[in-house]
CSV table of C-alpha atoms in Angstrom, one decimal:
chain,number,residue,atom,x,y,z
O,1,MET,CA,0.0,0.0,0.0
O,2,ASP,CA,1.4,3.4,-0.9
O,3,LEU,CA,1.3,6.5,1.3
O,4,SER,CA,-1.6,8.1,-0.6
O,5,GLN,CA,-3.8,5.1,0.1
O,6,LYS,CA,-2.8,5.1,3.8
O,7,SER,CA,-3.8,8.8,4.2
O,8,ASN,CA,-7.4,7.8,3.2
O,9,THR,CA,-7.9,5.0,5.6
O,10,LYS,CA,-10.5,7.0,7.6
O,11,PRO,CA,-14.1,5.8,6.9
O,12,LEU,CA,-15.8,7.7,4.1
O,13,SER,CA,-18.4,9.2,6.4
O,14,THR,CA,-15.6,10.7,8.5
O,15,ARG,CA,-13.9,12.2,5.5
O,16,LEU,CA,-17.1,13.6,4.1
O,17,SER,CA,-18.1,15.1,7.5
O,18,LEU,CA,-15.0,17.3,7.4
O,19,GLN,CA,-16.2,18.8,4.1
O,20,LEU,CA,-19.9,19.2,4.7
O,21,PRO,CA,-21.3,22.7,4.9
O,22,SER,CA,-22.4,24.2,8.2
O,23,ILE,CA,-26.2,24.6,8.0
O,24,LEU,CA,-28.6,27.0,9.7
O,25,LEU,CA,-32.2,25.7,9.4
O,26,ILE,CA,-35.0,28.2,10.0
O,27,GLU,CA,-38.4,26.5,10.2
O,28,ASP,CA,-41.3,27.5,12.5
O,29,ASP,CA,-43.3,24.3,12.1
O,30,ILE,CA,-41.9,22.1,14.9
O,31,SER,CA,-42.7,18.8,13.2
O,32,MET,CA,-41.0,19.8,10.0
O,33,ARG,CA,-38.1,21.3,11.9
O,34,SER,CA,-37.6,18.1,13.9
O,35,MET,CA,-37.8,15.9,10.8
O,36,MET,CA,-35.2,18.0,9.0
O,37,ILE,CA,-32.9,18.1,12.1
O,38,ASP,CA,-33.1,14.3,12.3
O,39,PHE,CA,-32.3,13.9,8.5
O,40,PHE,CA,-29.3,16.3,8.5
O,41,THR,CA,-28.0,14.8,11.8
O,42,GLN,CA,-28.1,11.4,10.3
O,43,LYS,CA,-26.1,12.7,7.3
O,44,LYS,CA,-23.5,14.1,9.8
O,45,PHE,CA,-24.0,17.8,8.9
O,46,THR,CA,-23.1,20.5,11.4
O,47,LEU,CA,-26.5,22.0,12.0
O,48,SER,CA,-28.1,24.7,14.0
O,49,ALA,CA,-31.9,25.4,14.0
O,50,ALA,CA,-34.1,28.4,14.7
O,51,SER,CA,-37.8,28.7,14.9
O,52,ASN,CA,-38.0,32.2,13.3
O,53,GLY,CA,-36.0,34.8,11.5
O,54,SER,CA,-35.1,37.0,14.4
O,55,GLU,CA,-33.7,34.0,16.3
O,56,ALA,CA,-31.8,32.9,13.2
O,57,LEU,CA,-30.2,36.3,12.6
O,58,LYS,CA,-28.9,36.3,16.2
O,59,LEU,CA,-27.3,32.9,15.6
O,60,ILE,CA,-25.7,34.1,12.4
O,61,GLN,CA,-24.0,37.0,14.3
O,62,GLY,CA,-22.2,34.5,16.5
O,63,LYS,CA,-21.4,31.6,14.3
O,64,ARG,CA,-20.2,31.0,10.7
O,65,PHE,CA,-22.6,29.2,8.4
O,66,ASP,CA,-22.1,28.1,4.8
O,67,LEU,CA,-25.8,27.5,4.1
O,68,VAL,CA,-29.1,28.8,5.4
O,69,ILE,CA,-32.3,26.8,4.7
O,70,THR,CA,-35.2,29.1,5.5
O,71,ASP,CA,-39.0,28.8,5.5
O,72,ILE,CA,-40.6,31.9,4.1
O,73,ILE,CA,-43.8,32.4,6.1
O,74,MET,CA,-43.0,32.8,9.8
O,75,ASP,CA,-43.8,35.1,12.7
O,76,ASN,CA,-41.0,37.3,14.2
O,77,GLN,CA,-39.3,38.1,10.9
O,78,ASP,CA,-40.2,36.1,7.8
O,79,GLY,CA,-37.8,34.3,5.5
O,80,LEU,CA,-37.9,37.0,2.8
O,81,GLU,CA,-36.5,39.5,5.3
O,82,VAL,CA,-33.9,37.0,6.5
O,83,ILE,CA,-32.8,36.4,2.9
O,84,ARG,CA,-32.5,40.2,2.4
O,85,VAL,CA,-30.4,40.7,5.5
O,86,ILE,CA,-28.2,37.7,4.8
O,87,LYS,CA,-27.5,38.8,1.2
O,88,ASN,CA,-26.7,42.3,2.3
O,89,SER,CA,-24.6,41.5,5.4
O,90,TYR,CA,-23.3,38.0,4.7
O,91,PRO,CA,-23.2,37.6,0.9
O,92,GLU,CA,-21.0,34.5,1.1
O,93,ILE,CA,-23.7,32.5,2.8
O,94,LYS,CA,-25.8,30.4,0.4
O,95,VAL,CA,-29.6,30.4,0.9
O,96,ILE,CA,-32.2,27.8,0.1
O,97,ALA,CA,-35.8,28.9,0.5
O,98,ILE,CA,-38.7,26.6,1.2
O,99,SER,CA,-42.4,27.4,1.3
O,100,GLY,CA,-45.8,25.9,1.4
O,101,GLY,CA,-47.4,29.2,0.7
O,102,GLY,CA,-49.5,31.6,2.8
O,103,LYS,CA,-51.7,34.5,1.8
O,104,LEU,CA,-50.1,34.1,-1.6
O,105,SER,CA,-49.0,30.9,-3.4
O,106,ALA,CA,-45.8,29.2,-2.6
O,107,GLU,CA,-44.6,29.9,-6.2
O,108,ILE,CA,-44.9,33.7,-5.7
O,109,TYR,CA,-43.0,33.6,-2.3
O,110,LEU,CA,-40.3,31.4,-3.8
O,111,LYS,CA,-40.0,33.6,-6.9
O,112,ILE,CA,-39.4,36.6,-4.6
O,113,ALA,CA,-36.9,34.6,-2.6
O,114,SER,CA,-35.0,33.9,-5.8
O,115,LEU,CA,-35.0,37.5,-6.7
O,116,LEU,CA,-33.6,38.4,-3.2
O,117,GLY,CA,-30.7,35.9,-3.7
O,118,ALA,CA,-31.9,32.4,-2.8
O,119,ILE,CA,-29.7,30.0,-4.8
O,120,SER,CA,-32.4,27.3,-4.8
O,121,ILE,CA,-36.1,27.0,-3.9
O,122,PHE,CA,-38.3,24.1,-2.8
O,123,GLN,CA,-42.0,24.0,-2.5
O,124,LYS,CA,-43.5,22.0,0.4
O,125,PRO,CA,-43.9,19.2,0.5
O,126,PHE,CA,-40.5,18.2,-1.0
O,127,SER,CA,-38.2,15.2,-0.9
O,128,MET,CA,-35.4,15.4,1.7
O,129,ASN,CA,-33.3,13.4,-0.7
O,130,ASP,CA,-33.9,16.1,-3.4
O,131,LEU,CA,-32.8,18.8,-0.9
O,132,PHE,CA,-29.8,16.7,0.1
O,133,ASN,CA,-28.8,16.3,-3.6
O,134,GLU,CA,-29.2,20.0,-4.2
O,135,ILE,CA,-26.9,20.8,-1.3
O,136,GLY,CA,-24.4,18.5,-2.9
O,137,ASN,CA,-24.7,20.3,-6.2
O,138,ILE,CA,-24.3,23.7,-4.6
O,139,PHE,CA,-21.1,22.8,-2.7
O,140,HIS,CA,-19.6,20.4,-5.4
């Protein structure tokens, strides 16, 4: 075995976890947030979660994130405002917007999110595997 093979003897999951983006999840629906936390934890992501935009923006001030996944319709600062603040103050952070709609259709909210700088959008309900694959595409 040559030295290059020896340096890669760590399990694949360990090597990948060193390269996975740090994610901030913003979701006000507790069951959706819990399901997403479980999914990303199983995939070995470094993950923080917030239940609304104002809580999320406080977390961003104290920690570096590579990716924010935000719901759009929330109390205490909605996702559109969060995207606007992130893109103005932390332009290096990638944003994925998710929405099931509200007073307007999900398509309208997600179109606005794209215009504000969201790199990708998902309409609820969506496949977590599709979201996972999109994260891979973004950081590939």
